[in-house]
mmCIF file of C-alpha atoms in Angstrom:
data_model
loop_
_atom_site.group_PDB
_atom_site.id
_atom_site.type_symbol
_atom_site.label_atom_id
_atom_site.label_comp_id
_atom_site.label_asym_id
_atom_site.label_seq_id
_atom_site.Cartn_x
_atom_site.Cartn_y
_atom_site.Cartn_z
ATOM 1 C CA MET A 1 -16.185 7.999 11.993
ATOM 2 C CA LYS A 2 -13.861 5.594 9.765
ATOM 3 C CA ARG A 3 -15.512 2.051 9.277
ATOM 4 C CA VAL A 4 -13.632 -0.988 9.293
ATOM 5 C CA LEU A 5 -14.956 -4.501 8.183
ATOM 6 C CA ILE A 6 -13.557 -7.686 10.191
ATOM 7 C CA LEU A 7 -14.099 -11.202 8.556
ATOM 8 C CA GLU A 8 -13.046 -13.945 10.895
ATOM 9 C CA ASP A 9 -15.168 -16.655 11.677
ATOM 10 C CA GLU A 10 -13.201 -17.516 14.974
ATOM 11 C CA VAL A 11 -15.169 -15.552 17.492
ATOM 12 C CA ASN A 12 -12.478 -15.233 19.998
ATOM 13 C CA ILE A 13 -10.171 -13.564 17.478
ATOM 14 C CA ARG A 14 -12.645 -11.397 16.212
ATOM 15 C CA SER A 15 -13.904 -10.230 19.607
ATOM 16 C CA PHE A 16 -10.258 -9.138 20.279
ATOM 17 C CA VAL A 17 -9.872 -7.320 16.900
ATOM 18 C CA VAL A 18 -13.065 -5.620 17.369
ATOM 19 C CA ILE A 19 -12.507 -4.584 20.872
ATOM 20 C CA ASN A 20 -8.982 -3.021 19.827
ATOM 21 C CA LEU A 21 -10.298 -1.406 16.718
ATOM 22 C CA LYS A 22 -12.703 0.275 18.742
ATOM 23 C CA ARG A 23 -10.215 1.174 21.370
ATOM 24 C CA ALA A 24 -8.292 2.990 18.249
ATOM 25 C CA GLY A 25 -11.120 5.105 17.126
ATOM 26 C CA TYR A 26 -12.997 2.814 14.401
ATOM 27 C CA ASP A 27 -16.576 2.148 13.905
ATOM 28 C CA VAL A 28 -16.434 -1.700 13.316
ATOM 29 C CA ILE A 29 -18.781 -4.380 11.164
ATOM 30 C CA GLU A 30 -18.496 -7.736 11.910
ATOM 31 C CA ALA A 31 -19.075 -10.920 9.443
ATOM 32 C CA GLY A 32 -18.179 -14.479 10.426
ATOM 33 C CA THR A 33 -18.518 -15.937 6.894
ATOM 34 C CA GLY A 34 -17.445 -15.062 3.616
ATOM 35 C CA GLN A 35 -21.200 -14.422 2.228
ATOM 36 C CA GLU A 36 -21.986 -12.378 5.633
ATOM 37 C CA ALA A 37 -18.940 -10.206 4.782
ATOM 38 C CA LEU A 38 -20.464 -9.552 1.196
ATOM 39 C CA ASP A 39 -23.859 -8.605 2.440
ATOM 40 C CA LYS A 40 -22.756 -6.464 4.985
ATOM 41 C CA LEU A 41 -20.183 -4.652 2.355
ATOM 42 C CA GLN A 42 -23.692 -4.153 0.384
ATOM 43 C CA GLN A 43 -25.433 -2.920 3.318
ATOM 44 C CA TYR A 44 -22.464 -0.329 4.548
ATOM 45 C CA PRO A 45 -21.026 1.001 1.449
ATOM 46 C CA ASP A 46 -18.901 3.273 3.470
ATOM 47 C CA VAL A 47 -16.509 0.833 4.805
ATOM 48 C CA GLY A 48 -13.122 1.944 4.173
ATOM 49 C CA VAL A 49 -11.163 -1.112 5.181
ATOM 50 C CA ALA A 50 -11.717 -4.615 4.765
ATOM 51 C CA ILE A 51 -9.718 -7.236 7.076
ATOM 52 C CA LEU A 52 -10.355 -10.604 5.468
ATOM 53 C CA ASP A 53 -9.433 -14.063 7.134
ATOM 54 C CA ILE A 54 -8.143 -16.752 4.724
ATOM 55 C CA MET A 55 -9.362 -19.761 6.200
ATOM 56 C CA LEU A 56 -13.627 -19.771 6.438
ATOM 57 C CA PRO A 57 -16.508 -22.206 6.711
ATOM 58 C CA ASP A 58 -17.750 -21.168 3.112
ATOM 59 C CA ILE A 59 -16.150 -19.312 0.678
ATOM 60 C CA ASP A 60 -12.324 -18.462 1.658
ATOM 61 C CA GLY A 61 -10.955 -15.171 1.990
ATOM 62 C CA PHE A 62 -9.309 -15.040 -1.455
ATOM 63 C CA GLU A 63 -12.728 -15.730 -3.259
ATOM 64 C CA VAL A 64 -13.822 -12.865 -1.041
ATOM 65 C CA CYS A 65 -11.450 -10.584 -2.190
ATOM 66 C CA ARG A 66 -12.172 -11.164 -5.729
ATOM 67 C CA ARG A 67 -15.614 -10.534 -5.608
ATOM 68 C CA ILE A 68 -15.077 -7.318 -3.728
ATOM 69 C CA ARG A 69 -12.596 -6.017 -6.116
ATOM 70 C CA ALA A 70 -15.155 -7.042 -8.841
ATOM 71 C CA SER A 71 -16.949 -4.329 -8.095
ATOM 72 C CA ASN A 72 -14.999 -1.732 -5.542
ATOM 73 C CA MET A 73 -11.590 -0.859 -6.359
ATOM 74 C CA LYS A 74 -11.102 1.798 -3.610
ATOM 75 C CA ILE A 75 -11.476 -0.361 -0.449
ATOM 76 C CA GLY A 76 -8.621 -1.152 1.288
ATOM 77 C CA VAL A 77 -7.981 -5.034 2.014
ATOM 78 C CA ILE A 78 -5.851 -6.582 4.432
ATOM 79 C CA MET A 79 -5.706 -10.419 4.414
ATOM 80 C CA LEU A 80 -5.292 -12.451 7.823
ATOM 81 C CA THR A 81 -3.590 -15.545 7.727
ATOM 82 C CA ALA A 82 -2.520 -18.092 10.444
ATOM 83 C CA ARG A 83 -0.048 -20.023 7.401
ATOM 84 C CA THR A 84 3.289 -18.644 6.931
ATOM 85 C CA GLN A 85 3.826 -20.032 3.442
ATOM 86 C CA GLU A 86 4.967 -17.488 0.937
ATOM 87 C CA MET A 87 2.306 -18.439 -1.292
ATOM 88 C CA ASP A 88 -0.619 -17.661 0.849
ATOM 89 C CA LYS A 89 0.778 -13.804 0.707
ATOM 90 C CA VAL A 90 1.291 -14.017 -2.778
ATOM 91 C CA THR A 91 -2.206 -15.359 -3.556
ATOM 92 C CA GLY A 92 -3.813 -13.242 -1.582
ATOM 93 C CA LEU A 93 -2.092 -10.055 -3.108
ATOM 94 C CA MET A 94 -2.627 -11.201 -6.612
ATOM 95 C CA THR A 95 -6.238 -11.554 -5.952
ATOM 96 C CA GLY A 96 -6.602 -7.948 -5.348
ATOM 97 C CA ALA A 97 -5.354 -7.460 -1.266
ATOM 98 C CA ASP A 98 -3.452 -4.240 -0.052
ATOM 99 C CA ASP A 99 -1.532 -6.051 2.264
ATOM 100 C CA TYR A 100 -1.549 -8.909 4.776
ATOM 101 C CA VAL A 101 -1.131 -9.695 8.810
ATOM 102 C CA THR A 102 0.207 -12.923 9.686
ATOM 103 C CA LYS A 103 -1.156 -14.631 12.997
ATOM 104 C CA PRO A 104 -0.634 -14.045 15.664
ATOM 105 C CA PHE A 105 -0.413 -10.337 15.258
ATOM 106 C CA SER A 106 -0.890 -7.520 17.850
ATOM 107 C CA PRO A 107 -3.323 -5.005 17.605
ATOM 108 C CA ALA A 108 -0.586 -2.503 17.355
ATOM 109 C CA GLU A 109 0.475 -3.960 14.340
ATOM 110 C CA LEU A 110 -3.017 -4.400 12.803
ATOM 111 C CA THR A 111 -4.163 -0.542 13.308
ATOM 112 C CA ALA A 112 -0.888 0.426 11.879
ATOM 113 C CA ARG A 113 -1.869 -1.342 8.824
ATOM 114 C CA ILE A 114 -4.998 -0.013 8.695
ATOM 115 C CA ASP A 115 -4.317 3.816 9.589
ATOM 116 C CA ALA A 116 -1.885 3.663 6.238
ATOM 117 C CA LEU A 117 -4.673 2.526 4.424
ATOM 118 C CA PHE A 118 -6.701 5.372 5.280
ATOM 119 C CA ARG A 119 -3.770 7.793 5.233
ATOM 120 C CA ARG A 120 -3.290 7.042 1.434
ATOM 121 C CA ILE A 121 -7.446 7.239 0.548
ATOM 122 C CA ASP A 122 -7.483 10.845 2.518
ATOM 123 C CA GLY A 123 -4.442 11.876 1.481
ATOM 124 C CA ASP A 124 -5.528 11.633 -2.327
ATOM 125 C CA LYS A 125 -9.067 13.384 -1.512
ATOM 126 C CA ARG A 126 -6.887 16.512 -0.537
ATOM 127 C CA SER A 127 -4.717 16.356 -3.901
ATOM 128 C CA PRO A 128 -5.104 19.340 -6.068
ATOM 129 C CA GLY A 129 -6.672 18.719 -9.466
ATOM 130 C CA GLU A 130 -4.059 17.975 -11.365
ATOM 131 C CA LEU A 131 -3.377 15.590 -14.504
ATOM 132 C CA LEU A 132 -0.508 13.662 -15.050
ATOM 133 C CA THR A 133 0.453 12.622 -18.386
ATOM 134 C CA GLN A 134 2.923 9.823 -19.632
ATOM 135 C CA GLY A 135 2.723 8.446 -23.091
ATOM 136 C CA PRO A 136 -0.773 7.056 -23.375
ATOM 137 C CA PHE A 137 -1.167 7.088 -19.832
ATOM 138 C CA VAL A 138 -3.417 10.040 -18.015
ATOM 139 C CA MET A 139 -3.780 10.443 -14.364
ATOM 140 C CA ASN A 140 -6.363 12.528 -12.755
ATOM 141 C CA VAL A 141 -5.424 12.964 -9.202
ATOM 142 C CA ARG A 142 -8.330 14.395 -7.693
ATOM 143 C CA ASN A 143 -10.894 11.942 -9.497
ATOM 144 C CA HIS A 144 -8.330 9.045 -8.657
ATOM 145 C CA THR A 145 -8.641 7.726 -11.962
ATOM 146 C CA LEU A 146 -6.029 6.301 -14.762
ATOM 147 C CA GLU A 147 -6.711 5.821 -18.277
ATOM 148 C CA LYS A 148 -4.450 4.470 -21.057
ATOM 149 C CA ASN A 149 -5.543 5.567 -24.619
ATOM 150 C CA GLY A 150 -8.974 6.968 -23.045
ATOM 151 C CA GLN A 151 -9.833 3.779 -21.577
ATOM 152 C CA ARG A 152 -10.113 3.559 -17.730
ATOM 153 C CA ILE A 153 -7.957 1.212 -15.970
ATOM 154 C CA ARG A 154 -9.483 -0.367 -12.667
ATOM 155 C CA LEU A 155 -6.661 0.191 -9.627
ATOM 156 C CA THR A 156 -6.983 -0.937 -6.168
ATOM 157 C CA GLN A 157 -5.295 1.974 -3.732
ATOM 158 C CA VAL A 158 -2.129 0.632 -3.590
ATOM 159 C CA GLU A 159 -1.714 0.219 -7.416
ATOM 160 C CA TYR A 160 -2.942 3.677 -8.140
ATOM 161 C CA SER A 161 -0.202 5.067 -5.671
ATOM 162 C CA ILE A 162 2.380 3.240 -7.201
ATOM 163 C CA VAL A 163 1.511 4.233 -10.812
ATOM 164 C CA LYS A 164 1.335 8.077 -9.257
ATOM 165 C CA LEU A 165 4.677 7.752 -7.933
ATOM 166 C CA PHE A 166 6.537 6.278 -11.259
ATOM 167 C CA MET A 167 4.457 8.965 -12.971
ATOM 168 C CA GLN A 168 5.832 11.797 -10.969
ATOM 169 C CA ASN A 169 9.232 10.423 -11.327
ATOM 170 C CA PRO A 170 9.881 9.003 -15.060
ATOM 171 C CA GLY A 171 12.967 7.805 -15.847
ATOM 172 C CA ARG A 172 14.111 7.594 -12.168
ATOM 173 C CA ALA A 173 15.234 4.187 -10.745
ATOM 174 C CA LEU A 174 13.463 3.640 -7.467
ATOM 175 C CA SER A 175 14.122 1.161 -4.989
ATOM 176 C CA ARG A 176 11.747 -1.477 -3.658
ATOM 177 C CA GLU A 177 12.667 0.617 -0.236
ATOM 178 C CA ASP A 178 11.827 3.784 -1.990
ATOM 179 C CA ILE A 179 8.574 2.266 -3.062
ATOM 180 C CA MET A 180 7.630 0.791 0.233
ATOM 181 C CA ALA A 181 8.504 4.140 1.776
ATOM 182 C CA ALA A 182 6.237 6.396 -0.565
ATOM 183 C CA VAL A 183 3.428 3.865 -0.808
ATOM 184 C CA TRP A 184 2.939 2.120 2.610
ATOM 185 C CA GLY A 185 4.744 4.694 4.888
ATOM 186 C CA ARG A 186 7.862 4.581 6.255
ATOM 187 C CA GLU A 187 7.239 3.011 9.376
ATOM 188 C CA TYR A 188 5.775 -0.063 7.580
ATOM 189 C CA GLU A 189 7.430 -3.464 8.486
ATOM 190 C CA GLY A 190 6.416 -5.738 5.781
ATOM 191 C CA ASP A 191 8.157 -7.730 3.371
ATOM 192 C CA LEU A 192 9.695 -5.937 0.350
ATOM 193 C CA LYS A 193 7.712 -8.685 -1.843
ATOM 194 C CA ILE A 194 4.799 -6.866 -1.620
ATOM 195 C CA VAL A 195 6.144 -4.408 -3.973
ATOM 196 C CA ASP A 196 7.097 -7.139 -6.536
ATOM 197 C CA VAL A 197 3.603 -8.704 -6.256
ATOM 198 C CA ASN A 198 1.943 -5.480 -6.980
ATOM 199 C CA ILE A 199 4.267 -4.554 -9.649
ATOM 200 C CA ARG A 200 3.347 -7.853 -11.574
ATOM 201 C CA ARG A 201 -0.433 -7.130 -10.956
ATOM 202 C CA LEU A 202 0.348 -3.696 -12.421
ATOM 203 C CA ARG A 203 2.130 -5.175 -15.613
ATOM 204 C CA VAL A 204 -0.874 -7.256 -16.172
ATOM 205 C CA LYS A 205 -3.020 -4.115 -16.102
ATOM 206 C CA LEU A 206 -0.790 -1.539 -17.806
ATOM 207 C CA GLU A 207 1.255 -3.275 -20.463
ATOM 208 C CA ASP A 208 0.471 -4.176 -24.063
ATOM 209 C CA ASP A 209 2.534 -7.771 -23.225
ATOM 210 C CA ALA A 210 3.180 -8.085 -19.380
ATOM 211 C CA THR A 211 6.360 -10.319 -20.063
ATOM 212 C CA ALA A 212 7.823 -7.703 -22.150
ATOM 213 C CA PRO A 213 7.534 -4.371 -20.102
ATOM 214 C CA ALA A 214 7.450 -0.977 -21.855
ATOM 215 C CA TYR A 215 6.660 1.269 -18.956
ATOM 216 C CA ILE A 216 7.221 -0.683 -15.611
ATOM 217 C CA ASN A 217 11.193 -1.547 -16.251
ATOM 218 C CA THR A 218 13.195 -3.690 -13.769
ATOM 219 C CA VAL A 219 16.273 -2.030 -12.395
ATOM 220 C CA TRP A 220 18.181 -5.433 -11.594
ATOM 221 C CA GLY A 221 19.374 -5.745 -8.016
ATOM 222 C CA PHE A 222 17.886 -2.205 -7.264
ATOM 223 C CA GLY A 223 14.084 -2.146 -8.214
ATOM 224 C CA TYR A 224 11.858 -0.728 -10.862
ATOM 225 C CA LYS A 225 11.547 2.657 -13.062
ATOM 226 C CA TRP A 226 8.883 4.155 -15.547
ATOM 227 C CA GLY A 227 10.047 4.036 -18.912
ATOM 228 C CA HIS A 228 13.432 3.156 -20.515
#
């Protein structure tokens, strides 16, 4: 059974999420504080997706996300926020989250986001053992790894999926909508800014100079392409 962690200090909201996730067939682990969530993730290393509230009594959800990403790049991370400010969403994504859901949300919306992350994880497990090579980059699709000049680059699930899409389509201009549909799924109804924030994260990790990208290039008014 697929295992999900929910970190939410408000018991009513957490209980509501737990009931609906169990109804959707997930095994749910609960946490009410950031530290409890980190402890539970060590206790249950097979958690596939973590749902993190931002406003917590001890350490905030951003810091929990940073600490998770320091040791685990493969787990899917969804941020819950009651606030609608754009900066919350961007901060969450820049700290390593894959997605965000703004309260109030419907159980169907949250379940759809979780399902999309699990589909990405499972889809790569079924990929043939192939290597994608572009310039100094080598991606092993079976092992889910990316190297640049022989050095391993740590990527989240979403970042990996975006780079894989680029390396499979070198020189082709991909719109934000193309990238979102390929990586998040056609039924995803999130903001296109999620694509831009992930591109910013990737440039920091992949480029020699993130301010003068040589690999992930902007196609103004359209989207991005890999290479010139």
